[in-house]
């Protein structure tokens, strides 16, 4: 089974790229983030024609998450994180496909720092941490996948010294991510490739993609029940170079 996560940076504007990627790589399940489309404007028909059943949470102008599946329609179990009923952002979608619980998430960016956006990011992380602990203690097969907007270590960014005051790399953000890992989750990419330079995002400015001046902010975290099935993982870096592509590359894992 191949599971992918992809921040599409606008599902309608980049629909040709998304459909080409789905056709060429054929993931069984795909988690999408940053749809930038209201609920009624999601391109459901095109996704169905591509062979995928889909559930999604839209939002006008920004945010938005979706889960696509070729192996049975995702059964929605949660459309937001517990802990803040006032949070209306479409950033979390939890589904069940076969015997897997798939949590598609788009964690807040948090910039500028300091400010309310950074405070919101830390609060969202606290809610994720509490819910993830419940999930991992359930003993079920769980995958947390998406754009975490966290650079975990200096090995995960080109020229880390330039990001010391960025909300993706501040000590309290990295600590929150490492605390999450400490519950017993496994970072799939680093489990298989502990020291390699691997990026999932390249800015549109300063020829970042051409220079491979990127960062790794899209992650797969696996519960202990899933980890023994992990066989492969990678990033479709070439997709980032396609015309009118997202600034993220799709990330994927293969489970036996």
PDB file of C-alpha atoms in Angstrom:
ATOM      1  CA  UNK A   1       0.000   0.000   0.000  1.00  0.00           C
ATOM      2  CA  UNK A   2       1.330   3.397  -1.004  1.00  0.00           C
ATOM      3  CA  UNK A   3       0.253   6.436   1.030  1.00  0.00           C
ATOM      4  CA  UNK A   4       1.191   9.970   0.026  1.00  0.00           C
ATOM      5  CA  UNK A   5       0.853  13.461   1.431  1.00  0.00           C
ATOM      6  CA  UNK A   6       0.951  16.568  -0.745  1.00  0.00           C
ATOM      7  CA  UNK A   7       0.439  20.249   0.011  1.00  0.00           C
ATOM      8  CA  UNK A   8      -1.064  21.227  -3.348  1.00  0.00           C
ATOM      9  CA  UNK A   9      -1.078  25.007  -2.694  1.00  0.00           C
ATOM     10  CA  UNK A  10      -4.434  25.477  -4.419  1.00  0.00           C
ATOM     11  CA  UNK A  11      -6.280  22.398  -5.656  1.00  0.00           C
ATOM     12  CA  UNK A  12      -8.085  24.058  -8.550  1.00  0.00           C
ATOM     13  CA  UNK A  13      -5.248  26.192  -9.848  1.00  0.00           C
ATOM     14  CA  UNK A  14      -2.902  23.202  -9.793  1.00  0.00           C
ATOM     15  CA  UNK A  15      -5.393  20.510 -10.744  1.00  0.00           C
ATOM     16  CA  UNK A  16      -3.479  19.462 -13.914  1.00  0.00           C
ATOM     17  CA  UNK A  17      -0.358  18.915 -11.805  1.00  0.00           C
ATOM     18  CA  UNK A  18      -2.299  16.934  -9.194  1.00  0.00           C
ATOM     19  CA  UNK A  19      -3.980  14.728 -11.784  1.00  0.00           C
ATOM     20  CA  UNK A  20      -0.710  14.084 -13.611  1.00  0.00           C
ATOM     21  CA  UNK A  21       0.997  13.144 -10.359  1.00  0.00           C
ATOM     22  CA  UNK A  22      -1.849  10.792  -9.367  1.00  0.00           C
ATOM     23  CA  UNK A  23      -1.726   9.152 -12.802  1.00  0.00           C
ATOM     24  CA  UNK A  24       2.046   8.700 -12.827  1.00  0.00           C
ATOM     25  CA  UNK A  25       2.578   7.550  -9.237  1.00  0.00           C
ATOM     26  CA  UNK A  26      -0.754   5.861  -8.389  1.00  0.00           C
ATOM     27  CA  UNK A  27      -0.811   6.192  -4.587  1.00  0.00           C
ATOM     28  CA  UNK A  28      -3.497   4.084  -2.931  1.00  0.00           C
ATOM     29  CA  UNK A  29      -4.235   6.895  -0.461  1.00  0.00           C
ATOM     30  CA  UNK A  30      -3.340  10.562  -0.827  1.00  0.00           C
ATOM     31  CA  UNK A  31      -3.654  13.278   1.826  1.00  0.00           C
ATOM     32  CA  UNK A  32      -3.867  16.806   0.432  1.00  0.00           C
ATOM     33  CA  UNK A  33      -3.402  20.109   2.237  1.00  0.00           C
ATOM     34  CA  UNK A  34      -3.906  23.802   1.460  1.00  0.00           C
ATOM     35  CA  UNK A  35      -6.815  23.253  -0.913  1.00  0.00           C
ATOM     36  CA  UNK A  36      -7.611  26.998  -0.958  1.00  0.00           C
ATOM     37  CA  UNK A  37     -11.143  26.219  -2.108  1.00  0.00           C
ATOM     38  CA  UNK A  38     -14.554  26.429  -0.412  1.00  0.00           C
ATOM     39  CA  UNK A  39     -16.379  23.145   0.154  1.00  0.00           C
ATOM     40  CA  UNK A  40     -18.571  23.466  -2.946  1.00  0.00           C
ATOM     41  CA  UNK A  41     -15.633  24.309  -5.248  1.00  0.00           C
ATOM     42  CA  UNK A  42     -13.590  21.159  -4.647  1.00  0.00           C
ATOM     43  CA  UNK A  43     -13.030  19.338  -8.001  1.00  0.00           C
ATOM     44  CA  UNK A  44     -14.718  16.119  -6.900  1.00  0.00           C
ATOM     45  CA  UNK A  45     -15.682  14.995 -10.405  1.00  0.00           C
ATOM     46  CA  UNK A  46     -12.110  15.201 -11.709  1.00  0.00           C
ATOM     47  CA  UNK A  47     -10.838  13.246  -8.702  1.00  0.00           C
ATOM     48  CA  UNK A  48     -13.498  10.562  -9.175  1.00  0.00           C
ATOM     49  CA  UNK A  49     -12.607  10.290 -12.862  1.00  0.00           C
ATOM     50  CA  UNK A  50      -8.985   9.760 -11.815  1.00  0.00           C
ATOM     51  CA  UNK A  51     -10.115   6.673  -9.895  1.00  0.00           C
ATOM     52  CA  UNK A  52     -10.277   8.041  -6.361  1.00  0.00           C
ATOM     53  CA  UNK A  53     -13.027   8.317  -3.822  1.00  0.00           C
ATOM     54  CA  UNK A  54     -12.574  11.423  -1.727  1.00  0.00           C
ATOM     55  CA  UNK A  55     -13.636  13.272   1.399  1.00  0.00           C
ATOM     56  CA  UNK A  56     -12.608  16.865   2.035  1.00  0.00           C
ATOM     57  CA  UNK A  57     -12.923  19.951   4.188  1.00  0.00           C
ATOM     58  CA  UNK A  58     -12.854  23.128   2.153  1.00  0.00           C
ATOM     59  CA  UNK A  59     -12.346  26.717   3.216  1.00  0.00           C
ATOM     60  CA  UNK A  60     -12.498  29.932   1.223  1.00  0.00           C
ATOM     61  CA  UNK A  61      -9.132  31.398   0.207  1.00  0.00           C
ATOM     62  CA  UNK A  62      -6.843  29.171   2.321  1.00  0.00           C
ATOM     63  CA  UNK A  63      -6.459  25.998   4.405  1.00  0.00           C
ATOM     64  CA  UNK A  64      -8.469  22.900   3.416  1.00  0.00           C
ATOM     65  CA  UNK A  65      -7.586  19.199   3.645  1.00  0.00           C
ATOM     66  CA  UNK A  66      -8.677  16.094   1.742  1.00  0.00           C
ATOM     67  CA  UNK A  67      -8.120  12.338   1.711  1.00  0.00           C
ATOM     68  CA  UNK A  68      -8.278  10.406  -1.563  1.00  0.00           C
ATOM     69  CA  UNK A  69      -8.472   6.614  -1.743  1.00  0.00           C
ATOM     70  CA  UNK A  70      -8.454   3.933  -4.430  1.00  0.00           C
ATOM     71  CA  UNK A  71      -9.082   1.142  -1.927  1.00  0.00           C
ATOM     72  CA  UNK A  72     -12.437   2.100  -0.450  1.00  0.00           C
ATOM     73  CA  UNK A  73     -14.087   5.374   0.482  1.00  0.00           C
ATOM     74  CA  UNK A  74     -12.504   7.005   3.538  1.00  0.00           C
ATOM     75  CA  UNK A  75     -14.847   6.850   6.517  1.00  0.00           C
ATOM     76  CA  UNK A  76     -14.714  10.176   8.352  1.00  0.00           C
ATOM     77  CA  UNK A  77     -14.276   9.966  12.112  1.00  0.00           C
ATOM     78  CA  UNK A  78     -13.229  13.533  12.927  1.00  0.00           C
ATOM     79  CA  UNK A  79     -13.153  16.893  11.112  1.00  0.00           C
ATOM     80  CA  UNK A  80     -11.292  18.942  13.712  1.00  0.00           C
ATOM     81  CA  UNK A  81      -9.020  18.532  16.692  1.00  0.00           C
ATOM     82  CA  UNK A  82     -10.689  18.576  20.101  1.00  0.00           C
ATOM     83  CA  UNK A  83      -9.889  21.352  22.529  1.00  0.00           C
ATOM     84  CA  UNK A  84     -11.129  24.535  20.846  1.00  0.00           C
ATOM     85  CA  UNK A  85     -14.707  24.770  19.554  1.00  0.00           C
ATOM     86  CA  UNK A  86     -14.051  28.296  18.280  1.00  0.00           C
ATOM     87  CA  UNK A  87     -11.406  27.124  15.781  1.00  0.00           C
ATOM     88  CA  UNK A  88     -13.134  26.989  12.391  1.00  0.00           C
ATOM     89  CA  UNK A  89     -10.005  26.475  10.285  1.00  0.00           C
ATOM     90  CA  UNK A  90     -10.110  23.430   7.998  1.00  0.00           C
ATOM     91  CA  UNK A  91      -6.840  21.858   9.078  1.00  0.00           C
ATOM     92  CA  UNK A  92      -7.548  18.346  10.339  1.00  0.00           C
ATOM     93  CA  UNK A  93      -9.360  15.390   8.790  1.00  0.00           C
ATOM     94  CA  UNK A  94      -9.287  11.953  10.406  1.00  0.00           C
ATOM     95  CA  UNK A  95     -10.560   8.957   8.444  1.00  0.00           C
ATOM     96  CA  UNK A  96     -10.469   5.190   8.440  1.00  0.00           C
ATOM     97  CA  UNK A  97      -9.446   3.241   5.334  1.00  0.00           C
ATOM     98  CA  UNK A  98      -9.310  -0.531   5.693  1.00  0.00           C
ATOM     99  CA  UNK A  99      -7.613  -1.111   9.069  1.00  0.00           C
ATOM    100  CA  UNK A 100      -5.734   2.209   9.057  1.00  0.00           C
ATOM    101  CA  UNK A 101      -6.619   5.462  10.771  1.00  0.00           C
ATOM    102  CA  UNK A 102      -5.297   8.257   8.561  1.00  0.00           C
ATOM    103  CA  UNK A 103      -4.960  11.734  10.073  1.00  0.00           C
ATOM    104  CA  UNK A 104      -4.435  14.387   7.395  1.00  0.00           C
ATOM    105  CA  UNK A 105      -3.244  17.624   8.974  1.00  0.00           C
ATOM    106  CA  UNK A 106      -2.114  21.093   8.025  1.00  0.00           C
ATOM    107  CA  UNK A 107      -0.436  22.638  11.039  1.00  0.00           C
ATOM    108  CA  UNK A 108      -0.407  26.466  11.204  1.00  0.00           C
ATOM    109  CA  UNK A 109       2.637  28.286   9.849  1.00  0.00           C
ATOM    110  CA  UNK A 110       2.907  30.619  12.845  1.00  0.00           C
ATOM    111  CA  UNK A 111       4.691  33.571  11.278  1.00  0.00           C
ATOM    112  CA  UNK A 112       5.205  36.391  12.090  1.00  0.00           C
ATOM    113  CA  UNK A 113       6.814  35.866  15.488  1.00  0.00           C
ATOM    114  CA  UNK A 114       5.870  36.996  18.038  1.00  0.00           C
ATOM    115  CA  UNK A 115       2.157  37.448  17.560  1.00  0.00           C
ATOM    116  CA  UNK A 116      -1.275  35.812  17.540  1.00  0.00           C
ATOM    117  CA  UNK A 117      -0.417  33.509  14.627  1.00  0.00           C
ATOM    118  CA  UNK A 118       2.464  32.003  16.559  1.00  0.00           C
ATOM    119  CA  UNK A 119       0.332  31.681  19.696  1.00  0.00           C
ATOM    120  CA  UNK A 120      -2.307  29.897  17.613  1.00  0.00           C
ATOM    121  CA  UNK A 121       0.326  27.507  16.246  1.00  0.00           C
ATOM    122  CA  UNK A 122       1.512  26.530  19.724  1.00  0.00           C
ATOM    123  CA  UNK A 123      -2.073  26.079  20.934  1.00  0.00           C
ATOM    124  CA  UNK A 124      -2.880  23.927  17.883  1.00  0.00           C
ATOM    125  CA  UNK A 125       0.206  21.841  18.633  1.00  0.00           C
ATOM    126  CA  UNK A 126      -0.999  21.322  22.209  1.00  0.00           C
ATOM    127  CA  UNK A 127      -4.344  20.068  20.916  1.00  0.00           C
ATOM    128  CA  UNK A 128      -2.606  17.772  18.410  1.00  0.00           C
ATOM    129  CA  UNK A 129      -0.351  16.431  21.135  1.00  0.00           C
ATOM    130  CA  UNK A 130      -3.293  15.552  23.395  1.00  0.00           C
ATOM    131  CA  UNK A 131      -5.282  13.877  20.626  1.00  0.00           C
ATOM    132  CA  UNK A 132      -2.256  12.025  19.236  1.00  0.00           C
ATOM    133  CA  UNK A 133      -1.581  10.585  22.677  1.00  0.00           C
ATOM    134  CA  UNK A 134      -5.109   9.207  22.764  1.00  0.00           C
ATOM    135  CA  UNK A 135      -4.642   7.731  19.292  1.00  0.00           C
ATOM    136  CA  UNK A 136      -1.317   6.059  20.037  1.00  0.00           C
ATOM    137  CA  UNK A 137      -2.667   4.632  23.297  1.00  0.00           C
ATOM    138  CA  UNK A 138      -5.565   3.062  21.399  1.00  0.00           C
ATOM    139  CA  UNK A 139      -3.264   0.364  20.019  1.00  0.00           C
ATOM    140  CA  UNK A 140      -4.645   0.882  16.517  1.00  0.00           C
ATOM    141  CA  UNK A 141      -2.782   1.386  13.266  1.00  0.00           C
ATOM    142  CA  UNK A 142      -2.493   5.155  12.916  1.00  0.00           C
ATOM    143  CA  UNK A 143      -0.712   7.407  10.416  1.00  0.00           C
ATOM    144  CA  UNK A 144      -0.274  11.136  11.002  1.00  0.00           C
ATOM    145  CA  UNK A 145       0.464  12.704   7.632  1.00  0.00           C
ATOM    146  CA  UNK A 146       0.654  16.205   6.295  1.00  0.00           C
ATOM    147  CA  UNK A 147       2.305  19.589   6.311  1.00  0.00           C
ATOM    148  CA  UNK A 148       3.452  20.047   9.903  1.00  0.00           C
ATOM    149  CA  UNK A 149       5.195  23.379   9.200  1.00  0.00           C
ATOM    150  CA  UNK A 150       8.029  22.154  11.430  1.00  0.00           C
ATOM    151  CA  UNK A 151      11.703  21.815  10.529  1.00  0.00           C
ATOM    152  CA  UNK A 152      12.709  19.154  13.082  1.00  0.00           C
ATOM    153  CA  UNK A 153      16.512  19.521  13.012  1.00  0.00           C
ATOM    154  CA  UNK A 154      19.307  21.489  11.358  1.00  0.00           C
ATOM    155  CA  UNK A 155      19.717  18.553   8.989  1.00  0.00           C
ATOM    156  CA  UNK A 156      16.245  19.308   7.622  1.00  0.00           C
ATOM    157  CA  UNK A 157      16.895  22.768   6.163  1.00  0.00           C
ATOM    158  CA  UNK A 158      19.341  24.472   3.836  1.00  0.00           C
ATOM    159  CA  UNK A 159      21.366  27.030   5.813  1.00  0.00           C
ATOM    160  CA  UNK A 160      19.611  26.605   9.179  1.00  0.00           C
ATOM    161  CA  UNK A 161      21.203  29.775  10.542  1.00  0.00           C
ATOM    162  CA  UNK A 162      18.819  31.798   8.369  1.00  0.00           C
ATOM    163  CA  UNK A 163      15.766  30.306  10.106  1.00  0.00           C
ATOM    164  CA  UNK A 164      16.655  30.861  13.735  1.00  0.00           C
ATOM    165  CA  UNK A 165      13.752  33.304  14.248  1.00  0.00           C
ATOM    166  CA  UNK A 166      11.284  31.545  11.942  1.00  0.00           C
ATOM    167  CA  UNK A 167       8.150  29.956  13.408  1.00  0.00           C
ATOM    168  CA  UNK A 168       8.980  26.702  11.607  1.00  0.00           C
ATOM    169  CA  UNK A 169      12.311  26.365  13.406  1.00  0.00           C
ATOM    170  CA  UNK A 170      12.048  28.089  16.781  1.00  0.00           C
ATOM    171  CA  UNK A 171      13.133  25.940  19.744  1.00  0.00           C
ATOM    172  CA  UNK A 172       9.638  25.703  21.235  1.00  0.00           C
ATOM    173  CA  UNK A 173       8.218  24.460  17.899  1.00  0.00           C
ATOM    174  CA  UNK A 174      10.907  21.831  17.459  1.00  0.00           C
ATOM    175  CA  UNK A 175      10.441  20.827  21.083  1.00  0.00           C
ATOM    176  CA  UNK A 176       6.710  20.386  20.514  1.00  0.00           C
ATOM    177  CA  UNK A 177       7.439  18.138  17.524  1.00  0.00           C
ATOM    178  CA  UNK A 178       9.990  16.099  19.479  1.00  0.00           C
ATOM    179  CA  UNK A 179       7.547  15.768  22.374  1.00  0.00           C
ATOM    180  CA  UNK A 180       5.018  14.390  19.901  1.00  0.00           C
ATOM    181  CA  UNK A 181       7.576  11.885  18.615  1.00  0.00           C
ATOM    182  CA  UNK A 182       8.309  11.013  22.233  1.00  0.00           C
ATOM    183  CA  UNK A 183       4.839   9.555  22.635  1.00  0.00           C
ATOM    184  CA  UNK A 184       6.060   6.649  20.497  1.00  0.00           C
ATOM    185  CA  UNK A 185       5.527   7.884  16.933  1.00  0.00           C
ATOM    186  CA  UNK A 186       8.164   7.195  14.280  1.00  0.00           C
ATOM    187  CA  UNK A 187       9.243   9.755  11.675  1.00  0.00           C
ATOM    188  CA  UNK A 188       9.109   7.458   8.635  1.00  0.00           C
ATOM    189  CA  UNK A 189      11.599   9.363   6.471  1.00  0.00           C
ATOM    190  CA  UNK A 190      14.226   9.620   9.200  1.00  0.00           C
ATOM    191  CA  UNK A 191      13.670   6.013  10.250  1.00  0.00           C
ATOM    192  CA  UNK A 192      14.763   4.849   6.793  1.00  0.00           C
ATOM    193  CA  UNK A 193      17.145   7.689   5.950  1.00  0.00           C
ATOM    194  CA  UNK A 194      18.593   9.021   9.232  1.00  0.00           C
ATOM    195  CA  UNK A 195      21.313  11.262   7.784  1.00  0.00           C
ATOM    196  CA  UNK A 196      20.448  12.035   4.163  1.00  0.00           C
ATOM    197  CA  UNK A 197      19.610  15.534   2.942  1.00  0.00           C
ATOM    198  CA  UNK A 198      15.893  15.303   2.183  1.00  0.00           C
ATOM    199  CA  UNK A 199      13.622  18.272   1.527  1.00  0.00           C
ATOM    200  CA  UNK A 200       9.892  18.523   0.817  1.00  0.00           C
ATOM    201  CA  UNK A 201       9.509  22.282   0.237  1.00  0.00           C
ATOM    202  CA  UNK A 202      11.382  24.757  -1.961  1.00  0.00           C
ATOM    203  CA  UNK A 203      10.410  28.434  -2.041  1.00  0.00           C
ATOM    204  CA  UNK A 204       9.445  30.085  -5.330  1.00  0.00           C
ATOM    205  CA  UNK A 205      12.091  32.757  -4.784  1.00  0.00           C
ATOM    206  CA  UNK A 206      15.835  32.834  -5.480  1.00  0.00           C
ATOM    207  CA  UNK A 207      15.813  29.638  -7.572  1.00  0.00           C
ATOM    208  CA  UNK A 208      15.463  27.606  -4.383  1.00  0.00           C
ATOM    209  CA  UNK A 209      14.410  24.425  -6.193  1.00  0.00           C
ATOM    210  CA  UNK A 210      17.208  24.642  -8.755  1.00  0.00           C
ATOM    211  CA  UNK A 211      19.737  25.127  -5.915  1.00  0.00           C
ATOM    212  CA  UNK A 212      18.074  22.489  -3.728  1.00  0.00           C
ATOM    213  CA  UNK A 213      17.755  25.159  -1.024  1.00  0.00           C
ATOM    214  CA  UNK A 214      14.796  23.530   0.677  1.00  0.00           C
ATOM    215  CA  UNK A 215      13.412  22.288   3.948  1.00  0.00           C
ATOM    216  CA  UNK A 216      11.664  19.154   5.235  1.00  0.00           C
ATOM    217  CA  UNK A 217       8.308  20.158   6.729  1.00  0.00           C
ATOM    218  CA  UNK A 218       5.943  17.465   5.377  1.00  0.00           C
ATOM    219  CA  UNK A 219       6.028  14.359   7.545  1.00  0.00           C
ATOM    220  CA  UNK A 220       4.688  10.872   8.142  1.00  0.00           C
ATOM    221  CA  UNK A 221       4.460   9.805  11.784  1.00  0.00           C
ATOM    222  CA  UNK A 222       3.618   6.135  12.313  1.00  0.00           C
ATOM    223  CA  UNK A 223       2.206   4.402  15.366  1.00  0.00           C
ATOM    224  CA  UNK A 224       4.084   1.316  16.645  1.00  0.00           C
ATOM    225  CA  UNK A 225       1.452  -0.924  15.049  1.00  0.00           C
ATOM    226  CA  UNK A 226       2.241   0.493  11.582  1.00  0.00           C
ATOM    227  CA  UNK A 227       6.029   0.710  11.813  1.00  0.00           C
ATOM    228  CA  UNK A 228       6.762  -2.997  11.134  1.00  0.00           C
ATOM    229  CA  UNK A 229       4.938  -2.626   7.792  1.00  0.00           C
ATOM    230  CA  UNK A 230       7.106   0.294   6.608  1.00  0.00           C
ATOM    231  CA  UNK A 231       9.149  -0.739   3.576  1.00  0.00           C
ATOM    232  CA  UNK A 232       9.945   2.405   1.580  1.00  0.00           C
ATOM    233  CA  UNK A 233       9.600   6.174   1.772  1.00  0.00           C
ATOM    234  CA  UNK A 234      10.545   9.085  -0.433  1.00  0.00           C
ATOM    235  CA  UNK A 235       9.798  12.469  -1.954  1.00  0.00           C
ATOM    236  CA  UNK A 236       8.719  13.038  -5.560  1.00  0.00           C
ATOM    237  CA  UNK A 237      11.104  15.964  -5.922  1.00  0.00           C
ATOM    238  CA  UNK A 238      10.718  16.116  -9.713  1.00  0.00           C
ATOM    239  CA  UNK A 239       7.071  17.164  -9.321  1.00  0.00           C
ATOM    240  CA  UNK A 240       8.232  20.423  -7.748  1.00  0.00           C
ATOM    241  CA  UNK A 241       9.925  21.234 -11.057  1.00  0.00           C
ATOM    242  CA  UNK A 242       6.811  20.785 -13.179  1.00  0.00           C
ATOM    243  CA  UNK A 243       5.190  23.871 -14.693  1.00  0.00           C
ATOM    244  CA  UNK A 244       2.791  25.668 -12.320  1.00  0.00           C
ATOM    245  CA  UNK A 245       3.564  23.184  -9.553  1.00  0.00           C
ATOM    246  CA  UNK A 246       3.157  23.631  -5.807  1.00  0.00           C
ATOM    247  CA  UNK A 247       6.150  24.771  -3.762  1.00  0.00           C
ATOM    248  CA  UNK A 248       5.925  21.411  -1.950  1.00  0.00           C
ATOM    249  CA  UNK A 249       6.850  18.000  -3.316  1.00  0.00           C
ATOM    250  CA  UNK A 250       4.677  14.948  -2.622  1.00  0.00           C
ATOM    251  CA  UNK A 251       5.979  12.672   0.142  1.00  0.00           C
ATOM    252  CA  UNK A 252       5.103   8.977   0.270  1.00  0.00           C
ATOM    253  CA  UNK A 253       5.541   5.749   2.175  1.00  0.00           C
ATOM    254  CA  UNK A 254       5.001   2.148   1.172  1.00  0.00           C
ATOM    255  CA  UNK A 255       3.590  -0.389   3.639  1.00  0.00           C
ATOM    256  CA  UNK A 256       3.718  -4.112   3.052  1.00  0.00           C
TER     257      UNK A 256
END
